[in-house]
Coordinates of C-alpha atoms and ligand atoms in Angstrom, one line a residue:
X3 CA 73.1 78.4 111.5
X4 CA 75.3 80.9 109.7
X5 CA 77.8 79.1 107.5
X6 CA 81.8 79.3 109.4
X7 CA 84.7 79.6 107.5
X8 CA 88.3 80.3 108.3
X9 CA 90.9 82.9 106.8
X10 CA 94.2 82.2 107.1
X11 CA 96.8 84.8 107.2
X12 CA 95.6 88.5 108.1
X13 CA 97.7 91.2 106.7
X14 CA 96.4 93.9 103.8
X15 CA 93.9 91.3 102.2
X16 CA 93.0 88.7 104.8
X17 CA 92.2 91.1 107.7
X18 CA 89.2 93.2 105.6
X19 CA 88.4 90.0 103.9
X20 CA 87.5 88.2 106.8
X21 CA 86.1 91.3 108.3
X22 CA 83.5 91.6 105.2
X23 CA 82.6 88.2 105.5
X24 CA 81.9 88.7 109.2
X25 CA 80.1 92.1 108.8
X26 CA 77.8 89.7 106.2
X27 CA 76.8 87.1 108.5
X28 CA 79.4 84.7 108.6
X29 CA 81.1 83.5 111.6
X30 CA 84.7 83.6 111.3
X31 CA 87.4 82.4 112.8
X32 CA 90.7 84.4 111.4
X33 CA 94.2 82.4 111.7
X34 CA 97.5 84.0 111.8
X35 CA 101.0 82.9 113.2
X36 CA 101.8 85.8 114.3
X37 CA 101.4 86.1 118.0
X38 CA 101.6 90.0 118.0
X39 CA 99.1 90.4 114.9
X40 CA 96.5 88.2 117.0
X41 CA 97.1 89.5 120.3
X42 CA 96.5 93.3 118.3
X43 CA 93.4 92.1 117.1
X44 CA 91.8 90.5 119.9
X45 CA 92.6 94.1 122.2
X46 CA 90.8 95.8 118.8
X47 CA 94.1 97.1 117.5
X48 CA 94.1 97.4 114.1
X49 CA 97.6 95.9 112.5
X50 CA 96.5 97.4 108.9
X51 CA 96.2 100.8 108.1
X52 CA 93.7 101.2 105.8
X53 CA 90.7 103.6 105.7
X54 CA 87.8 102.7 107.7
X55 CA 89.3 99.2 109.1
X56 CA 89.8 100.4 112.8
X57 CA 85.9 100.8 112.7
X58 CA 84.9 98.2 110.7
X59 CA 87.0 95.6 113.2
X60 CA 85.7 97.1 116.7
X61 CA 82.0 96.5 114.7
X62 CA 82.9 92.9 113.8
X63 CA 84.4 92.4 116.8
X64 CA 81.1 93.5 119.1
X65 CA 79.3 91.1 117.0
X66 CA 81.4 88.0 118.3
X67 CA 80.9 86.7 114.8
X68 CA 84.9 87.6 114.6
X69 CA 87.3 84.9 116.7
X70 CA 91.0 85.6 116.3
X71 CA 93.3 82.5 116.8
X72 CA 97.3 80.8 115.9
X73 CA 95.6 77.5 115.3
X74 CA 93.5 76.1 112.7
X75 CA 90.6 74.7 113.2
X76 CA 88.2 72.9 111.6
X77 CA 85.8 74.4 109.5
X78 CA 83.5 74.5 106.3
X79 CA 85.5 76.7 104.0
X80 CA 89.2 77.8 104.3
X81 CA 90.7 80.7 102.6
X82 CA 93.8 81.4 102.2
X83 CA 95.3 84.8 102.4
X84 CA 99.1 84.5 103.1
X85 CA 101.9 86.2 101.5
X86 CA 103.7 85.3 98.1
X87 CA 106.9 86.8 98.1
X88 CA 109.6 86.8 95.0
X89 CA 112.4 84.1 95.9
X90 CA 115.7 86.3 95.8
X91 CA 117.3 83.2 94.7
X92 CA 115.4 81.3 92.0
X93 CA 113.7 84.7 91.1
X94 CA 110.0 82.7 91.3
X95 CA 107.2 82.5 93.8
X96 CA 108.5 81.7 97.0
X97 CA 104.9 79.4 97.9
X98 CA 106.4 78.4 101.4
X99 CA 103.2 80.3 103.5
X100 CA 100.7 79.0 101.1
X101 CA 102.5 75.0 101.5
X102 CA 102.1 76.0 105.5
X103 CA 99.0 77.1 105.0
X104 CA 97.7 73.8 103.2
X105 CA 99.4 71.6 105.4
X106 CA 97.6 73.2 108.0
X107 CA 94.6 72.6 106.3
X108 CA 95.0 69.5 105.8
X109 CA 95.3 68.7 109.3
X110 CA 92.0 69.9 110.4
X111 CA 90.4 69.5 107.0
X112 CA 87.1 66.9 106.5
X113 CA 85.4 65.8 102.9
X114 CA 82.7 68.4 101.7
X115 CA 84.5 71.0 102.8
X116 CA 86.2 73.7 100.4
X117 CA 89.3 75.7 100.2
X118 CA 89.4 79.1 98.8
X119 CA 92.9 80.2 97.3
X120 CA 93.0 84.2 97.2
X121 CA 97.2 84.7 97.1
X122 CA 98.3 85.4 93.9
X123 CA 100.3 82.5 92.7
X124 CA 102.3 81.3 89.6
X125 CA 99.4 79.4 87.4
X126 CA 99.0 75.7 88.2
X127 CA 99.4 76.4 92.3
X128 CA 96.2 75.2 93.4
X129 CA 96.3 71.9 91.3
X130 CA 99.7 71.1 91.7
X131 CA 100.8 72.2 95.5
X132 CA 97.4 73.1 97.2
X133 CA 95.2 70.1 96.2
X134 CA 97.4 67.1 97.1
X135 CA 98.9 68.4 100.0
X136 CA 95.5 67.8 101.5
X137 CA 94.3 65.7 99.1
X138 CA 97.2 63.0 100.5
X139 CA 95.5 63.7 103.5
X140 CA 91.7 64.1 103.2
X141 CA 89.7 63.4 99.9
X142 CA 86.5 65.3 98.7
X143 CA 86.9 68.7 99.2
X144 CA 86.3 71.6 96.9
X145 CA 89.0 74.0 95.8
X146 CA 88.8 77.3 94.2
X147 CA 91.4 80.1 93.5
X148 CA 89.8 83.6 93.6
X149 CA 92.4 86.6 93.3
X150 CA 91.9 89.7 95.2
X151 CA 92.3 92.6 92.9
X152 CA 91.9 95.6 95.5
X153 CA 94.1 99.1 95.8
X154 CA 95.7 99.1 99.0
X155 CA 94.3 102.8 99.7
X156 CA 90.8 101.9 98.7
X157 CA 90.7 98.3 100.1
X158 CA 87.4 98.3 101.6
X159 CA 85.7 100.3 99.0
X160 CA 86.8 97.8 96.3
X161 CA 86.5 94.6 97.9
X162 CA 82.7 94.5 97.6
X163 CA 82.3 96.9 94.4
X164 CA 85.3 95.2 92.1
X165 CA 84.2 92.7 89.7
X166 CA 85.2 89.0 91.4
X167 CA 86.5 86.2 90.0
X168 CA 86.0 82.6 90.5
X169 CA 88.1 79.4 89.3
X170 CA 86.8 76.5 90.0
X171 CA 87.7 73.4 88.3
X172 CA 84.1 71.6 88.9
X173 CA 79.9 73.4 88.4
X174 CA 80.2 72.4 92.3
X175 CA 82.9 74.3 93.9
X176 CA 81.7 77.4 91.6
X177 CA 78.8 77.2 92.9
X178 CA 79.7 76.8 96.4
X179 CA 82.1 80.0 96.2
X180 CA 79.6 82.0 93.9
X181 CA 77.9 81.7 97.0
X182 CA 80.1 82.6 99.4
X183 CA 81.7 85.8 97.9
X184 CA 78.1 87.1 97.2
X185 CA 77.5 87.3 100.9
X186 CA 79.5 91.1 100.6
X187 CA 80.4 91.2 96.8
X188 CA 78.1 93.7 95.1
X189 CA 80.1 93.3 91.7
X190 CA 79.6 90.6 89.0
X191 CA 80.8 87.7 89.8
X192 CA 82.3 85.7 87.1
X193 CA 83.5 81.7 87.0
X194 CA 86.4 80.0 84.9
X195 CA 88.8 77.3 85.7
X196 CA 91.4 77.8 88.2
X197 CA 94.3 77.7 86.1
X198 CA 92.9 80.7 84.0
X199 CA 92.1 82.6 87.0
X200 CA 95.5 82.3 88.6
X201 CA 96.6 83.8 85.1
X202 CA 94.2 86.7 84.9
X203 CA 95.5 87.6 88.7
X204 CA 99.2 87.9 86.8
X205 CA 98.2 89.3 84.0
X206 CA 95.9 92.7 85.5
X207 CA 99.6 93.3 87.4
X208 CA 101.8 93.0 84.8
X209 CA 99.5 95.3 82.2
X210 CA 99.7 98.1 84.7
X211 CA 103.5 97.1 85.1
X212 CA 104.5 97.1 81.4
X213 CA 102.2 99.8 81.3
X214 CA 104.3 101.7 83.9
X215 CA 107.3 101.0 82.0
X216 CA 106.3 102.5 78.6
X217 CA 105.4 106.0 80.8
X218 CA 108.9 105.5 82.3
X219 CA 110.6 105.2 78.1
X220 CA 108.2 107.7 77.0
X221 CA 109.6 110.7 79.8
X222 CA 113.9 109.5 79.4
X223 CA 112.4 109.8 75.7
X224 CA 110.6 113.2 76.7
X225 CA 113.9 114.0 78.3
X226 CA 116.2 113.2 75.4
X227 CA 113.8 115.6 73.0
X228 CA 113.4 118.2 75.1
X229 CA 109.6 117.3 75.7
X230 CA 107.2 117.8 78.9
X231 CA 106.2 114.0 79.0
X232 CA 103.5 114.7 81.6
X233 CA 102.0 117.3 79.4
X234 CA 102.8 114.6 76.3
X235 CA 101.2 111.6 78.0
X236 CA 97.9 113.9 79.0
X237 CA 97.7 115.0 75.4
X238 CA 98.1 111.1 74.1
X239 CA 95.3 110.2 76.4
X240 CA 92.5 112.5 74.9
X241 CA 92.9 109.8 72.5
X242 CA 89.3 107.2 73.3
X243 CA 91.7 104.0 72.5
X244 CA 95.2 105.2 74.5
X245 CA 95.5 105.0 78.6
X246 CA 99.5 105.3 79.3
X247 CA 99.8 105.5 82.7
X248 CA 102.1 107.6 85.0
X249 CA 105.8 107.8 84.9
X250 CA 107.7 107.4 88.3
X251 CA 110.8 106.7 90.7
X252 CA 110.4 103.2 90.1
X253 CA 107.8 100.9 90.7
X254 CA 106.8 99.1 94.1
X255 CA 104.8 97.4 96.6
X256 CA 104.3 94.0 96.9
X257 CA 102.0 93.5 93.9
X258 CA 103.8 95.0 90.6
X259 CA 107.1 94.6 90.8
X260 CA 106.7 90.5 92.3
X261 CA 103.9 89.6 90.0
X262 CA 105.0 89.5 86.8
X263 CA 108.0 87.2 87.3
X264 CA 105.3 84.2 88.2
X265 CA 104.2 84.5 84.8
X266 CA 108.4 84.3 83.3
X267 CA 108.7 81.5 86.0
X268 CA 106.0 79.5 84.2
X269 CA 107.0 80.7 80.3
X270 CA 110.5 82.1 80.5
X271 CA 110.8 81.5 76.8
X272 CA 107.8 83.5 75.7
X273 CA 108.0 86.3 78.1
X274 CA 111.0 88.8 76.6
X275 CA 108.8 92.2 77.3
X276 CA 107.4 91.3 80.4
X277 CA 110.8 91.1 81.7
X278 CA 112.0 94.3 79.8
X279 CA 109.6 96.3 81.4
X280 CA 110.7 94.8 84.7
X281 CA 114.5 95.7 84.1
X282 CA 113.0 99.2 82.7
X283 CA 111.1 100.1 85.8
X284 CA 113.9 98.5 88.2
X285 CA 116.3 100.8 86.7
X286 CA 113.8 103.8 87.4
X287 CA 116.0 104.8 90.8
X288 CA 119.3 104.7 88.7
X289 CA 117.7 107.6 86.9
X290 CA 116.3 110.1 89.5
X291 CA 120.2 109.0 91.2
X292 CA 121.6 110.2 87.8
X293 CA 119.7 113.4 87.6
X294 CA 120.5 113.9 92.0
X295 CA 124.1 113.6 91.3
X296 CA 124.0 115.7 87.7
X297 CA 122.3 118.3 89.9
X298 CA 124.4 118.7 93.1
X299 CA 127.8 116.6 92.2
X300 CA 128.0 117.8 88.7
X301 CA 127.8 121.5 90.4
X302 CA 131.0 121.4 92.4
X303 CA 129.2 120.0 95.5
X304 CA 131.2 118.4 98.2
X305 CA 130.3 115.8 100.8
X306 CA 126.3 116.2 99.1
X307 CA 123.4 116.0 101.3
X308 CA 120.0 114.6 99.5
X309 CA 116.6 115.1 101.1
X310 CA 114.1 112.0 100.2
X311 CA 109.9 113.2 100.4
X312 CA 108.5 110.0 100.6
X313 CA 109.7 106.6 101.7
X314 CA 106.3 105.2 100.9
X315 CA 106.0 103.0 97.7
X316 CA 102.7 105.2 96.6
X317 CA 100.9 108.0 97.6
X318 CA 98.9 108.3 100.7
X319 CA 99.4 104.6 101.9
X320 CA 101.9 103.7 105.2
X321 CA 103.7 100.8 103.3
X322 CA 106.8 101.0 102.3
X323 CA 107.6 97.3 101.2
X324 CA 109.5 97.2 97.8
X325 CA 109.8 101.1 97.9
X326 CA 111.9 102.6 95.1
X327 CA 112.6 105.1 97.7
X328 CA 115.1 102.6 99.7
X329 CA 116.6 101.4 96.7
X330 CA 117.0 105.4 95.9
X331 CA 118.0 106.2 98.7
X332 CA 121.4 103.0 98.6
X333 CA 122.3 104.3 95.3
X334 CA 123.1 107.5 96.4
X335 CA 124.7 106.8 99.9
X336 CA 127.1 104.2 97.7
X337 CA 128.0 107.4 95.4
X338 CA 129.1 109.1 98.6
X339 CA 125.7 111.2 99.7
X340 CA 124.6 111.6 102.9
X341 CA 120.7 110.5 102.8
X342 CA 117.6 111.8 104.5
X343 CA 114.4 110.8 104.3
X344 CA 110.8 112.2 105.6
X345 CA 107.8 110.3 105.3
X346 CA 104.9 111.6 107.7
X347 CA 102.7 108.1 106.8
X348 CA 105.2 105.2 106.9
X349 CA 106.0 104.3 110.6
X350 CA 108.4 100.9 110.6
X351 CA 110.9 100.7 107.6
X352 CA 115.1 100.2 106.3
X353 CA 115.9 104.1 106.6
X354 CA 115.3 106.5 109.8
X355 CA 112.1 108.4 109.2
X356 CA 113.4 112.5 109.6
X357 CA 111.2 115.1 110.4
X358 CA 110.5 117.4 107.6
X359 CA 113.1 119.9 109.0
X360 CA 115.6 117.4 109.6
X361 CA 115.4 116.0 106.1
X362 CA 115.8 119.6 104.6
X363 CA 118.4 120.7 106.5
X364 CA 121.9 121.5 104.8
X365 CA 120.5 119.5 101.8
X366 CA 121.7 120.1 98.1
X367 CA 119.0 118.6 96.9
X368 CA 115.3 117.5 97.8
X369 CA 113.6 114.9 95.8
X370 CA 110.0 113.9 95.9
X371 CA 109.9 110.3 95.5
X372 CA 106.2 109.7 97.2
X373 CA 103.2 111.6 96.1
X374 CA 101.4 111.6 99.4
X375 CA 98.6 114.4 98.7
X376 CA 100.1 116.6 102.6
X377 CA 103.2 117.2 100.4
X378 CA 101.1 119.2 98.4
X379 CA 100.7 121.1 101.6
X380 CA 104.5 121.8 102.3
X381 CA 105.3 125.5 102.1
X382 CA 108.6 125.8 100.1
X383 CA 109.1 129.3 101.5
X384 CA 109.6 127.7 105.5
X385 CA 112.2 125.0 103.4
X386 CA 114.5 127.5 101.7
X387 CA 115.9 129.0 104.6
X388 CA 117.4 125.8 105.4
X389 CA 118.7 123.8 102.5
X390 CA 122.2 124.3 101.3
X391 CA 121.3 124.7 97.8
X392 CA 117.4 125.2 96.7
X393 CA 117.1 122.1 94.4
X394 CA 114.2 120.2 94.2
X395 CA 113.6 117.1 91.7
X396 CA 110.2 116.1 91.6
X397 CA 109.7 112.5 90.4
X398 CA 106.0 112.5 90.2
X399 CA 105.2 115.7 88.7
X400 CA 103.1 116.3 92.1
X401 CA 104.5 119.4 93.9
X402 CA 103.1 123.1 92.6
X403 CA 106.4 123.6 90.7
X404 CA 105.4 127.3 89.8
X405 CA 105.1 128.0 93.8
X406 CA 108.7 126.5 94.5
X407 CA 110.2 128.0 92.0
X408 CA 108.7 131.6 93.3
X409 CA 110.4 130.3 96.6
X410 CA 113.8 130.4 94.7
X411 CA 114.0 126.7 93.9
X412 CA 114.9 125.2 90.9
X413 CA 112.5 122.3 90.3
X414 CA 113.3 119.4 88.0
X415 CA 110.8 117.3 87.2
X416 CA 111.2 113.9 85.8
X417 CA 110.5 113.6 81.9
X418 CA 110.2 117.4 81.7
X419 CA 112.7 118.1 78.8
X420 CA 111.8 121.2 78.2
X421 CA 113.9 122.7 80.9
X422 CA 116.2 119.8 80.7
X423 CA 117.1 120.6 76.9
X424 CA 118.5 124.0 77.5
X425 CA 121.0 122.3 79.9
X426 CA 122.3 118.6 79.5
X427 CA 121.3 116.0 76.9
X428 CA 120.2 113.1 78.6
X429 CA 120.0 110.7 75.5
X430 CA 122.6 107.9 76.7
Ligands
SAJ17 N1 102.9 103.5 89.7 C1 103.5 104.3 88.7 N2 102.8 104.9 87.7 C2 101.4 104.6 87.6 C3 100.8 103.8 88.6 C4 101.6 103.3 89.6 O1 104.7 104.6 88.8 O2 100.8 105.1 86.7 C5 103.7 102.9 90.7 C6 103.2 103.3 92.1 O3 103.8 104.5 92.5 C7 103.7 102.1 92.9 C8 103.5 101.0 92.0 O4 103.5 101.5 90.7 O5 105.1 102.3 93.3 C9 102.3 100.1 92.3 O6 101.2 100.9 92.6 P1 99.7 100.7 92.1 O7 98.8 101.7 92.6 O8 99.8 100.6 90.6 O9 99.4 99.2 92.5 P2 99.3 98.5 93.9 O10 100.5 97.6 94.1 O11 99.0 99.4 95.1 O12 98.0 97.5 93.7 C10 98.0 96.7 92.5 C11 96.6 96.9 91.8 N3 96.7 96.3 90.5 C12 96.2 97.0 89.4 O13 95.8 98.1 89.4 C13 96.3 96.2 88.1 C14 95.5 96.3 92.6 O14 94.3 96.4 92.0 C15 95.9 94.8 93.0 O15 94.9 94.2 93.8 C16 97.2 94.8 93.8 O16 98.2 95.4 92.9 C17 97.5 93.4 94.2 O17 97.2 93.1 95.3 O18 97.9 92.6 93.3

């Protein structure tokens, strides 16, 4: 008989993750406690969007290999794939799903069994909250943390091709989740203890944030010199040894800008530029709300209108959780703007999604925060007849600036100096 396991929580991990493990063979039995998410996925309705999951589900789902349920129930392996938010108010890991999660577990749970802990988590999680909540309850299982370390975008692509990682405290439990992964995971799988793994999950994210936040010092830099960062950065990266990543509006999702604090939870002491580059990129929509208001305000305009491109916290994904674009977007209505916002991907989020006309209307200024590849397909000609004033600040470098500006904009783009030097000094 095929080995059955249960996943526990299925949002933007635990949904294709029990879906692969299905498609391999397993039978699977996903968990959520959320009526409308199981109700979705038992009528074939896909909660996620992601590329190729509406297929991938209806398959899994013909198979019967795929049971959707609110309640737990007993089975060989658990995994657990619920969210780990940032506490607002102790600025740590708020672990109150994974706790739930555990103590569900640990009602159902039976010795030789093994539980799988994919959330990312401040290091220490599995051994000091996972383990004796069921331990307390039921002795001899196996535990393991493996971190997912997929690109919401590309979800199902990396899930089976991305290098995986194991941390298991015992040869045992490696073993047994060795196993398990390689049922769909095509990449190397590698094993280490679970305290190290829970770090290396931290420390991928808050590279690529620190990372992030050097792009964002090296374009106010750009700006300050009257350099083209984008052209700058480029040039730097013909270097073999130098990989700075892209400048931006801010950093978000619910990855990047949460992960890093776990690590300053556990070290505060030891952890000064980690939380720099935090404050840097945090302080990313402050600067596009600078440049807005030096670029309409600063111009004699009255009662300003700003058009948002993009309430999305990347390019071509629907989610908008932790979007710089919101935080954007407050700045500038509590400086007195009146704020639109057009985002043909995201569907549910904090600000009214316009239509592309809407959000251009009367508007002093248009600001690409998202860099969704259709924006590439918006014609700046149909756009100038109705904006107040043809601005347009481009905080990805995405748009075709030479096309707008033959429309009769004038494009700003973040970290270009070049075109910022002839007119304001930005070196505050
Ligand atoms: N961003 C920049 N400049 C860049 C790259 C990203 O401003 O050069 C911004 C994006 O616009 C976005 C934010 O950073 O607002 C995060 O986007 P992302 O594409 O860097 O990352 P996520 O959050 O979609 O996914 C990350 C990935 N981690 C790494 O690449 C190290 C992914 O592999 C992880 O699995 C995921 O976090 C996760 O779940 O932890």
């Amino acid at each position: 008989m095929s080995q059955s396991i249960a996943v526990i929580g299925l949002g933007y991990i635990g949904l294709p993750t029990a879906l692969l493990f299905a498609d391999a063979g397993l039978e699977v039995l996903g968990v959520d406690i959320n009526p409308e998410v199981v109700a979705a996925l038992r009528a074939g309705q896909c909660p996620v969007e992601e590329p190729g999951l509406p297929e991938l589900l209806r398959r899994v789902l013909a198979s019967g290999r795929f049971t959707v349920t609110q309640r737990l129930e007993s089975r060989e392996v658990y995994v657990i794939t619920v969210p780990t938010p940032l506490d607002r108010e102790t600025g740590g890991a708020d672990l109150s799903a994974v706790r739930k999660a555990a103590e569900a577990v640990a009602e159902v749970a039976r010795p030789g069994q093994m539980v799988v802990l994919e959330s990312t988590v401040p290091p220490g999680t599995l051994n000091r909250l996972v383990r004796p909540i069921i331990e307390s309850k039921v002795p001899g299982l196996d535990y393991v943390f493996s971190p997912e370390r997929v690109l919401p975008g590309r979800i199902l692509e990396e899930l089976p091709t991305n290098p995986r990682l194991i941390g298991a405290d015992t040869p045992r439990a490696a073993e047994r989740a060795r196993a398990l992964y390689a049922s769909f995971v095509r990449g190397e799988i590698r094993v280490t203890d679970s305290t190290t793994a829970e770090m290396v999950k931290l420390m991928e994210n808050t590279f690529r944030d620190v990372n992030i936040a050097l792009a964002n010092e090296f374009a106010m830099a750009a700006q300050a010199l009257g350099v083209n960062v984008w052209e700058a950065i480029e040039l730097a990266n013909l270097h073999p040894r130098v990989n700075i990543h892209r400048p931006g509006p801010g950093v978000g999702g619910h990855c990047i800008p949460v992960d890093p604090w776990f690590l300053v939870e556990r070290a505060p002491m030891v952890t000064a530029l980690i939380r720099q580059a935090r404050t840097t990129n945090d302080r990313m929509p402050v600067v596009v709300a600078e440049t807005v208001e030096r670029l309409t305000v600063g111009r004699g305009v009255r009662q300003p209108k700003v058009g948002l491109l993009g309430l999305a916290y990347k390019g071509n994904v629907d989610d908008s959780r932790e979007s710089p674009a919101y935080v954007l977007a407050r700045i500038l209505q509590s400086r007195g703007f009146e704020v639109a916002a057009y985002d043909p991907l995201v569907r549910r989020g904090a600000l009214p999604n316009a239509t592309l006309e809407e959000c251009a209307r009367g508007a002093h200024c248009l600001v690409l925060v998202t860099d969704h590849a259709r924006f590439r397909e918006i014609d700046p000609w149909q756009l100038r007849p109705l904006v107040a004033e043809p601005v347009l600040v481009d905080t990805r470098n995405h748009l075709d600036r030479q096309r707008w500006e033959a429309a009769g904009f004038d494009v700003h783009v973040l970290g270009d100096g070049r075109k910022q030097a002839a007119e304001v000094r930005v070196d505050r």
